[in-house]
PDB file of C-alpha atoms and ligand atoms in Angstrom:
ATOM      1  CA  MET A   1      91.142  83.193 109.669  1.00 59.00           C
ATOM      2  CA  ASN A   2      93.782  82.422 110.968  1.00 92.00           C
ATOM      3  CA  ARG A   3      95.309  85.442 112.960  1.00 95.00           C
ATOM      4  CA  VAL A   4      98.281  85.681 115.055  1.00 97.00           C
ATOM      5  CA  ASN A   5      98.562  88.129 117.921  1.00 97.00           C
ATOM      6  CA  VAL A   6     101.822  90.310 117.997  1.00 98.00           C
ATOM      7  CA  LEU A   7     102.004  91.810 121.532  1.00 97.00           C
ATOM      8  CA  GLY A   8      98.432  92.717 121.794  1.00 97.00           C
ATOM      9  CA  VAL A   9      97.209  93.507 117.939  1.00 98.00           C
ATOM     10  CA  ASP A  10      95.511  90.163 115.517  1.00 98.00           C
ATOM     11  CA  ILE A  11      97.443  89.718 112.618  1.00 98.00           C
ATOM     12  CA  ASP A  12      96.391  87.750 109.664  1.00 98.00           C
ATOM     13  CA  ASN A  13      98.581  84.951 108.848  1.00 98.00           C
ATOM     14  CA  LEU A  14      98.668  84.968 104.948  1.00 97.00           C
ATOM     15  CA  THR A  15     100.946  85.258 102.411  1.00 97.00           C
ATOM     16  CA  LEU A  16     101.016  88.063  99.769  1.00 97.00           C
ATOM     17  CA  ASN A  17      99.035  85.883  97.237  1.00 97.00           C
ATOM     18  CA  GLU A  18      96.282  85.331  99.727  1.00 98.00           C
ATOM     19  CA  ALA A  19      96.032  88.850 101.069  1.00 98.00           C
ATOM     20  CA  VAL A  20      95.421  90.168  97.478  1.00 98.00           C
ATOM     21  CA  ASP A  21      92.584  87.509  96.803  1.00 98.00           C
ATOM     22  CA  LYS A  22      91.111  88.478 100.428  1.00 98.00           C
ATOM     23  CA  ALA A  23      91.437  92.284  99.504  1.00 98.00           C
ATOM     24  CA  LEU A  24      89.768  91.579  96.021  1.00 98.00           C
ATOM     25  CA  SER A  25      87.217  89.399  97.326  1.00 98.00           C
ATOM     26  CA  LEU A  26      86.266  92.530  99.873  1.00 98.00           C
ATOM     27  CA  ILE A  27      86.182  95.209  97.022  1.00 98.00           C
ATOM     28  CA  ASN A  28      83.582  93.023  95.240  1.00 98.00           C
ATOM     29  CA  GLU A  29      81.328  92.790  98.598  1.00 98.00           C
ATOM     30  CA  HIS A  30      81.288  96.732  98.131  1.00 97.00           C
ATOM     31  CA  ARG A  31      80.617  97.148 102.001  1.00 96.00           C
ATOM     32  CA  CYS A  32      83.371  99.812 102.675  1.00 96.00           C
ATOM     33  CA  ALA A  33      85.896  96.935 104.615  1.00 98.00           C
ATOM     34  CA  TYR A  34      89.365  98.464 105.459  1.00 98.00           C
ATOM     35  CA  MET A  35      92.776  97.301 105.718  1.00 98.00           C
ATOM     36  CA  ILE A  36      95.343  97.986 108.014  1.00 98.00           C
ATOM     37  CA  THR A  37      99.392  97.404 107.859  1.00 98.00           C
ATOM     38  CA  PRO A  38     101.140  97.353 111.079  1.00 97.00           C
ATOM     39  CA  ASN A  39     104.447  98.077 111.875  1.00 95.00           C
ATOM     40  CA  PRO A  40     106.130  98.249 115.559  1.00 95.00           C
ATOM     41  CA  GLU A  41     104.439 101.865 115.352  1.00 94.00           C
ATOM     42  CA  ILE A  42     101.237 101.250 115.056  1.00 96.00           C
ATOM     43  CA  VAL A  43     101.382  98.155 117.213  1.00 97.00           C
ATOM     44  CA  MET A  44     102.922 100.614 120.051  1.00 96.00           C
ATOM     45  CA  ALA A  45     100.167 103.245 119.406  1.00 96.00           C
ATOM     46  CA  ALA A  46      97.469 100.519 120.207  1.00 97.00           C
ATOM     47  CA  TRP A  47      99.304 100.249 123.415  1.00 96.00           C
ATOM     48  CA  ASP A  48      98.576 103.866 124.054  1.00 95.00           C
ATOM     49  CA  ASP A  49      95.354 104.709 122.564  1.00 97.00           C
ATOM     50  CA  PRO A  50      92.695 102.090 122.999  1.00 97.00           C
ATOM     51  CA  LYS A  51      90.999 103.839 119.991  1.00 98.00           C
ATOM     52  CA  VAL A  52      93.380 102.754 117.753  1.00 98.00           C
ATOM     53  CA  GLY A  53      93.423  99.023 119.318  1.00 98.00           C
ATOM     54  CA  LYS A  54      89.889  99.234 118.550  1.00 98.00           C
ATOM     55  CA  ALA A  55      90.206 100.558 115.075  1.00 98.00           C
ATOM     56  CA  ILE A  56      92.708  97.724 114.068  1.00 98.00           C
ATOM     57  CA  GLU A  57      90.377  94.639 116.026  1.00 97.00           C
ATOM     58  CA  ASN A  58      87.272  96.052 113.565  1.00 98.00           C
ATOM     59  CA  ALA A  59      89.528  95.727 110.242  1.00 98.00           C
ATOM     60  CA  ASP A  60      88.923  93.493 107.849  1.00 98.00           C
ATOM     61  CA  LEU A  61      92.376  92.578 106.798  1.00 98.00           C
ATOM     62  CA  VAL A  62      95.533  93.231 108.749  1.00 98.00           C
ATOM     63  CA  ILE A  63      98.607  92.389 107.027  1.00 98.00           C
ATOM     64  CA  PRO A  64     102.552  92.783 108.338  1.00 97.00           C
ATOM     65  CA  ASP A  65     104.142  95.854 106.890  1.00 95.00           C
ATOM     66  CA  GLY A  66     107.088  95.984 109.857  1.00 89.00           C
ATOM     67  CA  VAL A  67     110.013  93.835 110.057  1.00 93.00           C
ATOM     68  CA  GLY A  68     109.955  94.310 113.596  1.00 95.00           C
ATOM     69  CA  VAL A  69     106.261  93.020 113.495  1.00 97.00           C
ATOM     70  CA  MET A  70     107.613  89.806 111.836  1.00 97.00           C
ATOM     71  CA  GLN A  71     110.711  89.487 114.375  1.00 96.00           C
ATOM     72  CA  ALA A  72     108.167  90.058 117.434  1.00 98.00           C
ATOM     73  CA  ALA A  73     106.002  86.990 115.812  1.00 98.00           C
ATOM     74  CA  ARG A  74     109.384  84.389 115.647  1.00 97.00           C
ATOM     75  CA  ILE A  75     110.271  85.336 119.452  1.00 98.00           C
ATOM     76  CA  LEU A  76     106.736  84.780 120.409  1.00 98.00           C
ATOM     77  CA  GLY A  77     107.220  81.684 119.162  1.00 97.00           C
ATOM     78  CA  THR A  78     104.158  82.249 116.429  1.00 97.00           C
ATOM     79  CA  PRO A  79     106.019  83.139 113.090  1.00 97.00           C
ATOM     80  CA  LEU A  80     104.284  85.028 110.323  1.00 98.00           C
ATOM     81  CA  ARG A  81     104.072  83.324 106.733  1.00 97.00           C
ATOM     82  CA  GLU A  82     105.208  86.398 104.751  1.00 96.00           C
ATOM     83  CA  HIS A  83     106.232  90.058 105.364  1.00 95.00           C
ATOM     84  CA  MET A  84     104.337  92.157 102.629  1.00 95.00           C
ATOM     85  CA  PRO A  85     105.049  95.783 102.896  1.00 95.00           C
ATOM     86  CA  GLY A  86     101.677  97.957 102.220  1.00 97.00           C
ATOM     87  CA  ILE A  87     103.224  99.298  99.194  1.00 97.00           C
ATOM     88  CA  ASP A  88     103.922  96.007  97.690  1.00 97.00           C
ATOM     89  CA  ALA A  89     100.471  94.914  98.731  1.00 98.00           C
ATOM     90  CA  ALA A  90      98.799  97.931  97.447  1.00 98.00           C
ATOM     91  CA  THR A  91     100.816  97.182  94.218  1.00 98.00           C
ATOM     92  CA  GLU A  92      99.341  93.957  93.120  1.00 98.00           C
ATOM     93  CA  ILE A  93      95.893  94.924  94.508  1.00 98.00           C
ATOM     94  CA  LEU A  94      96.248  97.752  92.039  1.00 98.00           C
ATOM     95  CA  LYS A  95      97.404  95.683  89.094  1.00 98.00           C
ATOM     96  CA  ARG A  96      94.247  93.588  89.614  1.00 98.00           C
ATOM     97  CA  LEU A  97      91.969  96.401  89.620  1.00 98.00           C
ATOM     98  CA  ALA A  98      93.716  97.791  86.361  1.00 98.00           C
ATOM     99  CA  SER A  99      93.033  94.529  84.687  1.00 98.00           C
ATOM    100  CA  ARG A 100      89.584  94.862  84.991  1.00 97.00           C
ATOM    101  CA  GLY A 101      88.896  98.706  84.887  1.00 98.00           C
ATOM    102  CA  GLY A 102      88.169  99.217  88.219  1.00 98.00           C
ATOM    103  CA  SER A 103      89.000 102.235  90.260  1.00 98.00           C
ATOM    104  CA  VAL A 104      90.956 104.171  93.154  1.00 98.00           C
ATOM    105  CA  PHE A 105      90.817 107.408  95.214  1.00 98.00           C
ATOM    106  CA  LEU A 106      93.996 108.556  96.487  1.00 98.00           C
ATOM    107  CA  TYR A 107      93.319 110.853  99.793  1.00 98.00           C
ATOM    108  CA  GLY A 108      96.498 112.096 101.787  1.00 98.00           C
ATOM    109  CA  ALA A 109      99.694 113.842 101.147  1.00 98.00           C
ATOM    110  CA  ARG A 110     100.601 117.322 100.502  1.00 98.00           C
ATOM    111  CA  PRO A 111      98.530 119.314  98.220  1.00 98.00           C
ATOM    112  CA  GLY A 112      99.494 118.453  94.562  1.00 97.00           C
ATOM    113  CA  VAL A 113     101.076 115.229  95.290  1.00 98.00           C
ATOM    114  CA  ALA A 114      98.331 112.791  95.028  1.00 98.00           C
ATOM    115  CA  GLU A 115      97.543 114.563  91.519  1.00 98.00           C
ATOM    116  CA  LYS A 116     101.169 113.818  90.598  1.00 98.00           C
ATOM    117  CA  ALA A 117     100.866 110.314  91.707  1.00 98.00           C
ATOM    118  CA  ALA A 118      97.986 109.827  89.661  1.00 98.00           C
ATOM    119  CA  GLU A 119      99.550 110.836  86.412  1.00 98.00           C
ATOM    120  CA  ARG A 120     102.089 108.396  87.177  1.00 98.00           C
ATOM    121  CA  MET A 121      99.835 105.721  88.230  1.00 98.00           C
ATOM    122  CA  LYS A 122      97.820 105.653  85.111  1.00 97.00           C
ATOM    123  CA  GLN A 123     101.098 105.249  83.124  1.00 97.00           C
ATOM    124  CA  ARG A 124     102.076 102.088  85.466  1.00 98.00           C
ATOM    125  CA  PHE A 125      98.643 100.679  85.582  1.00 98.00           C
ATOM    126  CA  PRO A 126      96.879 100.829  82.247  1.00 97.00           C
ATOM    127  CA  GLY A 127      93.071 100.289  82.687  1.00 98.00           C
ATOM    128  CA  LEU A 128      93.240 101.623  86.290  1.00 98.00           C
ATOM    129  CA  VAL A 129      90.350 104.470  86.800  1.00 98.00           C
ATOM    130  CA  ILE A 130      91.623 107.381  89.469  1.00 98.00           C
ATOM    131  CA  CYS A 131      88.725 108.710  90.067  1.00 98.00           C
ATOM    132  CA  GLY A 132      89.499 110.989  92.496  1.00 98.00           C
ATOM    133  CA  THR A 133      92.165 112.628  94.581  1.00 98.00           C
ATOM    134  CA  ASN A 134      92.080 114.667  97.906  1.00 98.00           C
ATOM    135  CA  ASP A 135      95.428 115.760 100.008  1.00 98.00           C
ATOM    136  CA  GLY A 136      95.812 115.133 103.516  1.00 98.00           C
ATOM    137  CA  TYR A 137      96.228 118.490 105.163  1.00 97.00           C
ATOM    138  CA  GLY A 138      92.589 119.877 104.959  1.00 92.00           C
ATOM    139  CA  ASN A 139      90.361 119.603 108.211  1.00 83.00           C
ATOM    140  CA  ASP A 140      86.695 118.942 106.474  1.00 95.00           C
ATOM    141  CA  ASP A 141      86.263 115.156 106.859  1.00 97.00           C
ATOM    142  CA  GLY A 142      82.588 115.417 105.649  1.00 97.00           C
ATOM    143  CA  ALA A 143      83.755 117.146 102.412  1.00 97.00           C
ATOM    144  CA  VAL A 144      86.438 114.283 101.992  1.00 98.00           C
ATOM    145  CA  VAL A 145      83.463 111.674 102.561  1.00 98.00           C
ATOM    146  CA  SER A 146      80.977 113.447 100.129  1.00 98.00           C
ATOM    147  CA  LYS A 147      84.038 113.411  97.598  1.00 98.00           C
ATOM    148  CA  ILE A 148      84.700 109.555  97.825  1.00 98.00           C
ATOM    149  CA  ASN A 149      81.174 108.915  97.927  1.00 98.00           C
ATOM    150  CA  ALA A 150      80.570 110.404  94.652  1.00 98.00           C
ATOM    151  CA  ALA A 151      82.702 108.553  93.084  1.00 98.00           C
ATOM    152  CA  LYS A 152      82.131 104.864  94.327  1.00 98.00           C
ATOM    153  CA  PRO A 153      85.630 103.857  94.253  1.00 98.00           C
ATOM    154  CA  ASP A 154      86.516 100.330  94.371  1.00 98.00           C
ATOM    155  CA  PHE A 155      90.000 101.109  96.575  1.00 98.00           C
ATOM    156  CA  VAL A 156      90.915 104.264  98.671  1.00 98.00           C
ATOM    157  CA  MET A 157      94.271 104.808  99.518  1.00 98.00           C
ATOM    158  CA  VAL A 158      94.389 106.537 102.709  1.00 98.00           C
ATOM    159  CA  CYS A 159      97.892 107.936 103.183  1.00 98.00           C
ATOM    160  CA  LEU A 160      97.635 110.466 106.509  1.00 98.00           C
ATOM    161  CA  GLY A 161     100.356 108.589 108.730  1.00 96.00           C
ATOM    162  CA  VAL A 162     100.087 106.692 111.958  1.00 96.00           C
ATOM    163  CA  PRO A 163      97.902 106.547 113.446  1.00 97.00           C
ATOM    164  CA  LYS A 164      95.662 109.187 112.143  1.00 98.00           C
ATOM    165  CA  GLN A 165      94.930 107.211 109.079  1.00 98.00           C
ATOM    166  CA  GLU A 166      93.941 104.030 111.279  1.00 98.00           C
ATOM    167  CA  LEU A 167      91.953 106.480 113.152  1.00 98.00           C
ATOM    168  CA  TRP A 168      90.224 107.763 109.925  1.00 98.00           C
ATOM    169  CA  MET A 169      89.315 104.686 108.569  1.00 98.00           C
ATOM    170  CA  ALA A 170      87.652 103.328 111.579  1.00 98.00           C
ATOM    171  CA  LYS A 171      85.406 106.665 112.066  1.00 98.00           C
ATOM    172  CA  HIS A 172      84.165 106.998 108.454  1.00 98.00           C
ATOM    173  CA  ALA A 173      84.134 103.101 106.922  1.00 97.00           C
ATOM    174  CA  ALA A 174      80.518 102.941 107.663  1.00 96.00           C
ATOM    175  CA  LYS A 175      79.737 106.195 106.005  1.00 96.00           C
ATOM    176  CA  LEU A 176      81.565 105.326 102.772  1.00 98.00           C
ATOM    177  CA  ASP A 177      80.466 103.892  99.344  1.00 98.00           C
ATOM    178  CA  ALA A 178      83.580 102.049  98.569  1.00 98.00           C
ATOM    179  CA  GLY A 179      84.856  98.737  98.112  1.00 98.00           C
ATOM    180  CA  LEU A 180      87.938  98.519 100.121  1.00 98.00           C
ATOM    181  CA  MET A 181      90.159 101.256 102.093  1.00 98.00           C
ATOM    182  CA  ALA A 182      93.835 100.469 103.034  1.00 98.00           C
ATOM    183  CA  GLY A 183      95.892 102.965 105.418  1.00 98.00           C
ATOM    184  CA  LEU A 184      99.241 103.022 103.453  1.00 98.00           C
ATOM    185  CA  GLY A 185     101.387 105.901 104.873  1.00 96.00           C
ATOM    186  CA  GLY A 186     103.894 107.316 102.425  1.00 96.00           C
ATOM    187  CA  THR A 187     102.458 105.211  99.424  1.00 98.00           C
ATOM    188  CA  ILE A 188     101.146 107.879  97.498  1.00 98.00           C
ATOM    189  CA  ASP A 189     104.964 109.858  97.983  1.00 97.00           C
ATOM    190  CA  VAL A 190     106.448 106.940  96.773  1.00 96.00           C
ATOM    191  CA  PHE A 191     103.839 106.333  93.756  1.00 98.00           C
ATOM    192  CA  SER A 192     104.155 110.427  93.024  1.00 98.00           C
ATOM    193  CA  GLY A 193     107.907 110.354  92.483  1.00 96.00           C
ATOM    194  CA  GLN A 194     108.545 112.350  95.435  1.00 93.00           C
ATOM    195  CA  ALA A 195     110.034 109.867  97.712  1.00 91.00           C
ATOM    196  CA  LYS A 196     112.073 106.798  96.741  1.00 88.00           C
ATOM    197  CA  ARG A 197     111.638 103.078  97.857  1.00 90.00           C
ATOM    198  CA  ALA A 198     115.112 101.417  98.911  1.00 92.00           C
ATOM    199  CA  PRO A 199     116.933  99.480  96.407  1.00 94.00           C
ATOM    200  CA  LEU A 200     115.827  96.031  96.301  1.00 93.00           C
ATOM    201  CA  ILE A 201     118.911  94.670  98.157  1.00 92.00           C
ATOM    202  CA  TRP A 202     118.108  96.590 101.074  1.00 92.00           C
ATOM    203  CA  GLN A 203     114.414  95.728 100.689  1.00 90.00           C
ATOM    204  CA  LYS A 204     115.709  91.751  99.998  1.00 88.00           C
ATOM    205  CA  LEU A 205     117.669  92.238 103.516  1.00 89.00           C
ATOM    206  CA  SER A 206     114.568  93.932 105.125  1.00 86.00           C
ATOM    207  CA  LEU A 207     116.516  96.684 106.200  1.00 90.00           C
ATOM    208  CA  GLU A 208     113.969  98.944 103.836  1.00 90.00           C
ATOM    209  CA  TRP A 209     112.931 101.082 107.111  1.00 89.00           C
ATOM    210  CA  LEU A 210     116.909 101.843 107.642  1.00 91.00           C
ATOM    211  CA  TYR A 211     117.104 103.447 104.430  1.00 92.00           C
ATOM    212  CA  ARG A 212     114.335 105.439 104.973  1.00 90.00           C
ATOM    213  CA  CYS A 213     115.786 106.597 108.028  1.00 91.00           C
ATOM    214  CA  PHE A 214     119.052 107.702 106.074  1.00 90.00           C
ATOM    215  CA  GLU A 215     117.433 109.264 103.390  1.00 89.00           C
ATOM    216  CA  GLU A 216     114.694 111.198 105.606  1.00 89.00           C
ATOM    217  CA  PRO A 217     116.461 111.529 109.029  1.00 92.00           C
ATOM    218  CA  LYS A 218     113.312 112.627 110.946  1.00 89.00           C
ATOM    219  CA  ARG A 219     112.371 109.097 110.876  1.00 88.00           C
ATOM    220  CA  PHE A 220     114.803 108.165 113.625  1.00 89.00           C
ATOM    221  CA  ARG A 221     112.621 109.087 116.038  1.00 86.00           C
ATOM    222  CA  LYS A 222     110.074 107.256 114.779  1.00 84.00           C
ATOM    223  CA  ILE A 223     112.060 104.288 114.861  1.00 85.00           C
ATOM    224  CA  LYS A 224     113.426 104.840 118.505  1.00 87.00           C
ATOM    225  CA  ARG A 225     110.965 102.830 120.508  1.00 88.00           C
ATOM    226  CA  ILE A 226     111.711  99.502 118.669  1.00 90.00           C
ATOM    227  CA  PRO A 227     114.251  98.365 121.338  1.00 92.00           C
ATOM    228  CA  GLN A 228     111.366  98.554 123.953  1.00 93.00           C
ATOM    229  CA  PHE A 229     109.053  96.734 121.094  1.00 95.00           C
ATOM    230  CA  ILE A 230     111.280  94.010 120.787  1.00 96.00           C
ATOM    231  CA  ILE A 231     112.424  93.491 124.680  1.00 96.00           C
ATOM    232  CA  LYS A 232     108.487  93.382 125.427  1.00 96.00           C
ATOM    233  CA  ALA A 233     108.349  90.153 122.762  1.00 97.00           C
ATOM    234  CA  TRP A 234     111.321  88.332 124.701  1.00 97.00           C
ATOM    235  CA  ARG A 235     110.079  89.062 127.948  1.00 96.00           C
ATOM    236  CA  LYS A 236     106.442  87.832 127.126  1.00 95.00           C
ATOM    237  CA  ARG A 237     108.433  84.719 125.526  1.00 96.00           C
ATOM    238  CA  LEU A 238     110.301  84.062 128.797  1.00 95.00           C
ATOM    239  CA  GLY A 239     107.807  85.072 130.943  1.00 93.00           C
ATOM    240  CA  ILE A 240     109.560  87.894 132.992  1.00 90.00           C
TER     241      ILE A 240
HETATM  242  N1  UDP B   1     100.233 113.353 105.842  1.00 73.45           N
HETATM  243  C1  UDP B   1      98.621 113.503 105.759  1.00 73.45           C
HETATM  244  N2  UDP B   1      98.120 114.741 106.391  1.00 73.45           N
HETATM  245  C2  UDP B   1      98.762 114.765 107.968  1.00 73.45           C
HETATM  246  C3  UDP B   1      99.885 114.027 108.025  1.00 73.45           C
HETATM  247  C4  UDP B   1     100.597 113.231 107.097  1.00 73.45           C
HETATM  248  O1  UDP B   1      98.711 113.446 104.419  1.00 73.45           O
HETATM  249  O2  UDP B   1      98.272 115.253 108.659  1.00 73.45           O
HETATM  250  C5  UDP B   1     100.736 112.572 104.994  1.00 73.45           C
HETATM  251  C6  UDP B   1     102.098 112.677 104.675  1.00 73.45           C
HETATM  252  O3  UDP B   1     102.562 113.952 103.458  1.00 73.45           O
HETATM  253  C7  UDP B   1     102.724 111.533 104.039  1.00 73.45           C
HETATM  254  C8  UDP B   1     102.110 110.525 104.972  1.00 73.45           C
HETATM  255  O4  UDP B   1     100.742 111.220 105.440  1.00 73.45           O
HETATM  256  O5  UDP B   1     102.352 111.538 102.878  1.00 73.45           O
HETATM  257  C9  UDP B   1     102.573 109.633 105.471  1.00 73.45           C
HETATM  258  O6  UDP B   1     104.137 109.091 105.403  1.00 73.45           O
HETATM  259  P1  UDP B   1     104.667 108.348 106.493  1.00 73.45           P
HETATM  260  O7  UDP B   1     105.923 107.827 105.292  1.00 73.45           O
HETATM  261  O8  UDP B   1     105.304 109.045 107.384  1.00 73.45           O
HETATM  262  O9  UDP B   1     104.291 107.242 106.858  1.00 73.45           O
HETATM  263  P2  UDP B   1     104.008 106.392 108.152  1.00 73.45           P
HETATM  264  O10 UDP B   1     105.693 106.204 108.292  1.00 73.45           O
HETATM  265  O11 UDP B   1     103.217 107.040 109.151  1.00 73.45           O
HETATM  266  O12 UDP B   1     103.562 105.009 107.489  1.00 73.45           O
END
């Protein structure tokens, strides 16, 4: 498959439709593949921790969630075809699963939030089977693995934040009886109604990250290394 290396991380160069097709074909194989949605934070986590790098390297599908990743790819002279926020890819996967009565397991977020998301998702994706939920704040990985395996989901949304979700998927994929897992950050919070996505105009202007920072100012801490990320791309491009 055509991949583009962005500052050490290989990213699949697909359109959203192609990525969703690929996700569905991985679900059909039912060998617990996993999908990662890099933004600059994840790429930088891979610089800091080789285990995160390995988790990304071993992923079956890697899609560009972050605007910063798209910009860096352009600066490096190897532009990616389509920006695809993980939540948009997840939404399309869920629509396709709903149309055939497929199932999803929601793992992550604070206690009670995944249940709330499940209620709303049943309305939004008629036909979708929500076959289980688990909050992201217990420490018993074995219990979560058993719960997922009992449910045998087509799709597992792993929403534990970066890089916990990437490390969790890499560590447990081989033990899971599921189709595809995806690391999706705050997606369960958004589906539950607890967190809001940016208005469409902010999304269209690729400024959703800024809107989220205004909504939740502690996010500014997360983006403070982005200039370093963009500078690294320029230095690589210019060979300095
Ligand atoms: N979270 C969790 N367990 C943890 C840490 C975080 O379940 O130990 C959840 C948190 O409640 C939130 C999500 O992970 O629902 C992370 O959301 P965020 O928007 O911060 O994602 P990111 O910016 O890392 O993609």
